[in-house]
Coordinates of C-alpha atoms in Angstrom, one line a residue:
Chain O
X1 CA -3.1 11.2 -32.0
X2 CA -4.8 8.5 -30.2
X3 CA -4.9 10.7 -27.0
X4 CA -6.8 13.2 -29.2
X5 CA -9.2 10.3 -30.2
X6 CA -9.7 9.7 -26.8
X7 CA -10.7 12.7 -25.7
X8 CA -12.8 13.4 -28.9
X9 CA -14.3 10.5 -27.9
X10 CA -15.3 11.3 -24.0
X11 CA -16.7 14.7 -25.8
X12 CA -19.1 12.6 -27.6
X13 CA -19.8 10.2 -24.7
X14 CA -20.5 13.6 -22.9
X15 CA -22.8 14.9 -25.5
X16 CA -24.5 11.6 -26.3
X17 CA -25.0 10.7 -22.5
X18 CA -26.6 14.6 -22.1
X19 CA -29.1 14.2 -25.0
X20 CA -29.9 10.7 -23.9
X21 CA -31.0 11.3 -20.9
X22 CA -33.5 14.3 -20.7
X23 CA -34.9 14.0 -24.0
X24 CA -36.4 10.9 -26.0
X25 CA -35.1 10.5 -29.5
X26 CA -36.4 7.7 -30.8
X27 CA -39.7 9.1 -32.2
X28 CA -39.5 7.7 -35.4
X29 CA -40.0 9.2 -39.5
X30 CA -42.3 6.6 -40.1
X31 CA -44.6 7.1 -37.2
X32 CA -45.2 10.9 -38.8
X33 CA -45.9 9.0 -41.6
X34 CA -48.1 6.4 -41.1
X35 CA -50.2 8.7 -38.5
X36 CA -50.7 11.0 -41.4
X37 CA -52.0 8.3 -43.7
X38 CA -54.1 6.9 -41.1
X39 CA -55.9 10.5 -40.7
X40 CA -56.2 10.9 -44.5
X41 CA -58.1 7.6 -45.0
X42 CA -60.4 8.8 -41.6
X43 CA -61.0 12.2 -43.3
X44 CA -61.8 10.0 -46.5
X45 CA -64.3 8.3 -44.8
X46 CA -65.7 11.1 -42.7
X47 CA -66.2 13.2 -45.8
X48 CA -68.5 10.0 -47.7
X49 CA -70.4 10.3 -44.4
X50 CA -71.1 14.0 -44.4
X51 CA -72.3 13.2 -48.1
X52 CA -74.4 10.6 -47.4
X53 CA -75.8 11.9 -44.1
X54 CA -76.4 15.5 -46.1
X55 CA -74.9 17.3 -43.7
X56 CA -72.3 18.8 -46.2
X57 CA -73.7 21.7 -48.3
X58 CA -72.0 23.6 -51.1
X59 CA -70.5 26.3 -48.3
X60 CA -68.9 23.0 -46.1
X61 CA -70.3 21.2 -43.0
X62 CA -73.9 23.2 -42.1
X63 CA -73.7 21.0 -38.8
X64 CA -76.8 19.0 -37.6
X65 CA -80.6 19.6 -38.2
X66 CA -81.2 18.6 -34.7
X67 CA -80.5 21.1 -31.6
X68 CA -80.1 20.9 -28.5
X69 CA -77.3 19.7 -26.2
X70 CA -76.0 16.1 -27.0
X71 CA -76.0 13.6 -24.5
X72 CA -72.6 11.6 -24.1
X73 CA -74.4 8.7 -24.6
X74 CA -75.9 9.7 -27.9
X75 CA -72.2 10.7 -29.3
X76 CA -71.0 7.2 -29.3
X77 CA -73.3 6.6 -31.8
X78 CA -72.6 9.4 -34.5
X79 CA -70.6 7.9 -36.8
X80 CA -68.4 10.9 -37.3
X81 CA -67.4 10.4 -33.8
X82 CA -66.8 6.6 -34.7
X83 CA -64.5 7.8 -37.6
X84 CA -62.5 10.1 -35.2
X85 CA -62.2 7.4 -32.6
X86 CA -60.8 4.8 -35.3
X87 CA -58.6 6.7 -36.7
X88 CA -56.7 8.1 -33.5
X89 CA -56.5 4.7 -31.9
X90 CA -54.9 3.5 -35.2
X91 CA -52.7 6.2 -35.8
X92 CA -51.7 6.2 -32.4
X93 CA -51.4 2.9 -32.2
X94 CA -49.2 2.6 -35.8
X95 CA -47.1 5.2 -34.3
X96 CA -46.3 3.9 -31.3
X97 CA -45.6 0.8 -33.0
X98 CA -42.9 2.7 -35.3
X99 CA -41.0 4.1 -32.5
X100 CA -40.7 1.5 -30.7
X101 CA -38.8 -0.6 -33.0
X102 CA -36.5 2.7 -33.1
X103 CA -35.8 2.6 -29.7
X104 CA -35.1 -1.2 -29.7
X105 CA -32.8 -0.7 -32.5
X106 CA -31.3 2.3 -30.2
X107 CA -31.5 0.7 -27.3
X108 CA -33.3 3.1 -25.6
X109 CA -35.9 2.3 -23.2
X110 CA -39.4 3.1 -24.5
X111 CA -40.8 3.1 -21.1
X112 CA -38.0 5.3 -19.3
X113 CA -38.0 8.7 -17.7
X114 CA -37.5 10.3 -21.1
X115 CA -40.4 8.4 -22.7
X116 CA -42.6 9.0 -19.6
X117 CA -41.9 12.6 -19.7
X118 CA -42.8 13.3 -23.4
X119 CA -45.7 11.3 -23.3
X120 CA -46.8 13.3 -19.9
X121 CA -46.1 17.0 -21.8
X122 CA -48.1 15.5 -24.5
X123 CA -51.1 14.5 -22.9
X124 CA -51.7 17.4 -21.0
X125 CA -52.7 19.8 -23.6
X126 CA -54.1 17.0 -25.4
X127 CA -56.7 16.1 -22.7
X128 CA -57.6 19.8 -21.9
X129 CA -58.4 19.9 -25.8
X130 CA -60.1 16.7 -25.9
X131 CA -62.8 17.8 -22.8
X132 CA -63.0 21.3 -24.3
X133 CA -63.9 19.9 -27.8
X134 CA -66.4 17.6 -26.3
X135 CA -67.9 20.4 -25.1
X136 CA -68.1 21.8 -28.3
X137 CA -69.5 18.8 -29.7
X138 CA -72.1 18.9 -27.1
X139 CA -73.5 22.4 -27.8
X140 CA -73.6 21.8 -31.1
X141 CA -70.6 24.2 -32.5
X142 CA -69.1 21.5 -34.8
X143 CA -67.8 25.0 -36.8
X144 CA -65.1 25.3 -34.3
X145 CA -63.8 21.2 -33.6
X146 CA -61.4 21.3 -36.4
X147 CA -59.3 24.5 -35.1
X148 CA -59.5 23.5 -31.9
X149 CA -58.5 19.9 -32.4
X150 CA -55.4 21.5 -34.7
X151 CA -54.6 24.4 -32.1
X152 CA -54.8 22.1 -29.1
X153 CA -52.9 19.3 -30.6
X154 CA -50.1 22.2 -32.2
X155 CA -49.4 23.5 -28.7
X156 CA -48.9 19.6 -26.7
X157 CA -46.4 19.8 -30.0
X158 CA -45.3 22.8 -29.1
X159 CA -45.0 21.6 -25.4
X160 CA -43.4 18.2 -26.0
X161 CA -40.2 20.1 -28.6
X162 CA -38.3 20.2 -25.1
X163 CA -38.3 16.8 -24.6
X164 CA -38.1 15.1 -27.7
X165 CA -36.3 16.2 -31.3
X166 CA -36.4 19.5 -31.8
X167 CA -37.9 19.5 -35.1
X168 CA -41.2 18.7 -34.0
X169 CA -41.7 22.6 -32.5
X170 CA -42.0 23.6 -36.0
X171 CA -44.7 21.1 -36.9
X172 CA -46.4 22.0 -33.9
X173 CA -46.5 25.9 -35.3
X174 CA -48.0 25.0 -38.4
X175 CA -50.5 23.1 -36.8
X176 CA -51.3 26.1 -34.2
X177 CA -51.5 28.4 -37.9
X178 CA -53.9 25.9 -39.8
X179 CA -56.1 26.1 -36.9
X180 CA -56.3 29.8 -36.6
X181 CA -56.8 30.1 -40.2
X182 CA -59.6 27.7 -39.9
X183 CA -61.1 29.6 -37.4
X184 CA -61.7 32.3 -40.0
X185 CA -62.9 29.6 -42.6
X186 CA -65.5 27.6 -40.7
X187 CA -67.2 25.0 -42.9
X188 CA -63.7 23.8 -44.1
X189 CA -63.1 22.0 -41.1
X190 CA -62.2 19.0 -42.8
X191 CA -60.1 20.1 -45.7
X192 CA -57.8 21.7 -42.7
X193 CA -58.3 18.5 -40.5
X194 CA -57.0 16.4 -43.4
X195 CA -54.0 19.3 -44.3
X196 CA -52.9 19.6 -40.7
X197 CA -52.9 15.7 -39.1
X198 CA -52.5 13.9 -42.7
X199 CA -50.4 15.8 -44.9
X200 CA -47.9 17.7 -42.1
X201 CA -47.9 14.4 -40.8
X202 CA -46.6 13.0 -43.5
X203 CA -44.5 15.8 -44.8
X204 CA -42.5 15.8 -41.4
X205 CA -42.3 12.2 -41.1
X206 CA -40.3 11.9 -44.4
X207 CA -38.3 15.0 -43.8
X208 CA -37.2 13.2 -40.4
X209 CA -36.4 9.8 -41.8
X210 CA -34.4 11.9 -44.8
X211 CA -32.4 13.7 -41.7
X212 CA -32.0 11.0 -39.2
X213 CA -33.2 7.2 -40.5
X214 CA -31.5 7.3 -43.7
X215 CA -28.2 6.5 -43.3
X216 CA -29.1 3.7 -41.2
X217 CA -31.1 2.4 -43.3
X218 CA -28.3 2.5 -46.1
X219 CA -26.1 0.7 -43.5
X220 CA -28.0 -2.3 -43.1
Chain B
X1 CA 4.9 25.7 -21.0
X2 CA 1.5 25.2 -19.0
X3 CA 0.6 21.5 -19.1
X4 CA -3.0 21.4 -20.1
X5 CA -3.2 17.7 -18.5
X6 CA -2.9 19.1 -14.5
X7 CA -6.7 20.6 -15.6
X8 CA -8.2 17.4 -16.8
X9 CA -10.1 16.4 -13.0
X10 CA -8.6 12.8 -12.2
X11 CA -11.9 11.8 -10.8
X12 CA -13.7 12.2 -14.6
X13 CA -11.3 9.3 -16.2
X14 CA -13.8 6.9 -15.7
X15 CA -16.1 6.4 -18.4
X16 CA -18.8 5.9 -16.1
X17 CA -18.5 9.2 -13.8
X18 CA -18.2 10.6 -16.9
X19 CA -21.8 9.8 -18.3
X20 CA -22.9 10.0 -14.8
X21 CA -21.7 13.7 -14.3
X22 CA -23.4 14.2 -18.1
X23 CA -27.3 13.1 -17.5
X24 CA -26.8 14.9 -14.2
X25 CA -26.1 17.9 -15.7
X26 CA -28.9 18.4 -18.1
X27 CA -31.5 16.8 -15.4
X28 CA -32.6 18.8 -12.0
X29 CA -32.3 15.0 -10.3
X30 CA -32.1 11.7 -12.0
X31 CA -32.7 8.1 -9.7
X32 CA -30.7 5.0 -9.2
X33 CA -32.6 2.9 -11.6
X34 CA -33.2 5.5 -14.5
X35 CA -28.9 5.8 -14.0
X36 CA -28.4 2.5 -14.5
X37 CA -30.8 2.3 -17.3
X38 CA -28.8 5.0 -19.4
X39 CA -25.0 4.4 -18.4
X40 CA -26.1 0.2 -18.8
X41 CA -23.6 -0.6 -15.9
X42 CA -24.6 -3.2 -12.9
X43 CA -25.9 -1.7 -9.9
X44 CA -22.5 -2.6 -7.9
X45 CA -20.2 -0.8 -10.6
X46 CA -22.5 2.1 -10.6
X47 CA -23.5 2.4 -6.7
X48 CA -19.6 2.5 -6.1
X49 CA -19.0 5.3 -8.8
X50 CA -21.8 7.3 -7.3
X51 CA -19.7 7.1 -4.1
X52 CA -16.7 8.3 -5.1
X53 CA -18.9 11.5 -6.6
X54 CA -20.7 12.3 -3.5
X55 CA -17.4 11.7 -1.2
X56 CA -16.0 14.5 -3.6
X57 CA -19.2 16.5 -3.0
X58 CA -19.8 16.6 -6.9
X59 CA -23.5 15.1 -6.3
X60 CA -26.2 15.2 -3.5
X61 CA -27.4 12.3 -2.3
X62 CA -31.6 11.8 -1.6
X63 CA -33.1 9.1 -0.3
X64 CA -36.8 8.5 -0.3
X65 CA -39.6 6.8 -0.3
X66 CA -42.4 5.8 -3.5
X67 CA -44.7 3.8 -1.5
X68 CA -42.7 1.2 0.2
X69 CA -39.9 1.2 -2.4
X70 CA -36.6 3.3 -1.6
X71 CA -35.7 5.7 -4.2
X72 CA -32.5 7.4 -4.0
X73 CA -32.5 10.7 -6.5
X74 CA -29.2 12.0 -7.6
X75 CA -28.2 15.6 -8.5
X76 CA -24.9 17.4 -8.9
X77 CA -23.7 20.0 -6.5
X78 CA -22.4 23.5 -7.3
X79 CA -18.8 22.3 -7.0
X80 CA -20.0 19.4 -9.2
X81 CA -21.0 21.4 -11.9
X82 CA -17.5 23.6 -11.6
X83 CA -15.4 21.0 -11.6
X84 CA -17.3 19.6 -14.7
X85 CA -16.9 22.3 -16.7
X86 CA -13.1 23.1 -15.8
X87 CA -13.0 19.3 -17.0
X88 CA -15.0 19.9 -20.4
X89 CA -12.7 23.3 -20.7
X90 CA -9.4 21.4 -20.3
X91 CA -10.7 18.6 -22.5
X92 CA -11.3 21.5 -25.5
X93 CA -8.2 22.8 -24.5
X94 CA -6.0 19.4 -25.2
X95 CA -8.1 18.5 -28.7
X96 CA -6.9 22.6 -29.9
X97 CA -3.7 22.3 -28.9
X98 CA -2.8 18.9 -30.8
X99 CA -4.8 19.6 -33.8

């Protein structure tokens, strides 16, 4: 009996030491969570500015009076584009701050190879989004930011699933659908903005604390 | 009646060649210091495991350069991997056949 313990044991040592060390499980529920709130209060704000500013109409965002290619310099001054910054560095930035108190309860380093390699599979989609939707920006096709933004940031999802907890594949295909649909439903960028990076968010971040946080939680 | 102990691999008893052999495995080539950071042993206790492996010819052996720095990447050989998995086998085998 305790020889079978033993090796039961060395399984799990096995199994553990496998997952442990090519993929980064500490990504925390709450981080889904307090991202997604972050983007609904930014979406909040963003729609009292299209309001104010006039630039939504009864069919959704008309885009801007004034044409012509934007200047980089011009863009840090929009306040959308204030909005959009605010609210990625704080949901990043709440995000971040969730996981790593995982990983120092797990005692997991949140700057080793695992770490670096999700954050790398991440970015990489992410800043081939972020230049391509500057573009966009740029020449004036606001229409299209919102799918792209969900599409881009779906597939570094999709990308990162192999290096992180697998649930986060699936999120990443709903975010990749959203943004399709909203490619046939421009105007509602917003509304599928707020859907896709708040209430996913959310959504995913409780269903991963339920599945993994939980019963540590209960422990303590 | 076969003994399913002669198939457990003498060299896997250790705890520590153990989780070595295991983030190996999933990993193309893993370094020294990212080793030590996920088996949480001293660099002594861990160098000398790693040469018991390599004088078994279960893991390569690299040794490079990142800038100045040396950084010596590990990854496990083909006879590595067999021998790992007759080991994993053997273990199933003994956790069937006393349940």
């Amino acid at each position: 009996m305790d020889n079978q313990q033993e090796h039961l044991n060395a399984l799990q040592d096995i199994r553990q030491m496998m997952q442990r060390s090519n993929r980064f499980i500490s990504l925390s529920g709450w981080s889904g969570i307090s991202a997604g709130v972050c983007a609904l209060v930014g979406a909040f704000f963003a729609y009292n500015t299209m309001h104010r500013q006039g630039y939504y109409t009864t069919h959704g965002y008309s885009g801007k009076a004034i044409r012509g290619e934007y200047s980089l310099v011009s863009l840090i001054n929009e306040p959308l584009v204030i909005i959009a910054a605010f609210t990625f560095v704080a949901a990043f930035f709440l995000a971040f701050l969730f996981t790593y108190i995982r990983s120092k309860k797990q005692n997991i380093p949140i700057w080793g190879i695992t770490a670096r390699r999700l954050l790398f599979n991440v970015s990489v989609p992410m800043l081939v989004g972020g230049m391509f939707i500057l573009r966009l920006i740029q020449y004036n096709v606001e229409g299209l930011v919102a799918p792209a933004s969900l599409i881009f940031y779906g597939l570094a999802l999709i990308n990162a699933s192999k290096y992180t907890l697998n649930e986060i594949r699936n999120l990443g295909y709903a975010q990749v659908v959203l943004g399709i649909i909203n490619c046939y439903a421009i105007g509602y960028g917003l509304f599928f903005w707020a859907i896709g990076f708040g209430v996913l968010h959310i959504f995913y971040g409780v269903f991963m604390w339920w599945k993994y946080e939980r019963t540590d939680a209960i422990e303590k | 009646m076969k003994n399913p102990i002669e198939n457990l691999n003498k060299i896997f008893d250790s705890r520590i060649r153990l989780g070595i052999m295991s983030a190996l495995m999933v990993n193309d080539e893993v370094n020294f210091n990212d080793l030590k950071e996920l088996i949480q042993v001293t660099d002594g206790n861990l160098a000398s495991h790693l040469k018991t492996l390599e004088e078994n010819a279960y893991v390569d052996v690299k040794k490079g350069f990142i800038g100045r720095k040396t950084n010596t990447t590990y990854a496990v050989t083909k006879a590595g991997e067999k021998a790992f998995k007759a080991h994993l086998q053997a273990l199933e085998e003994m956790i069937k056949g006393m349940g």
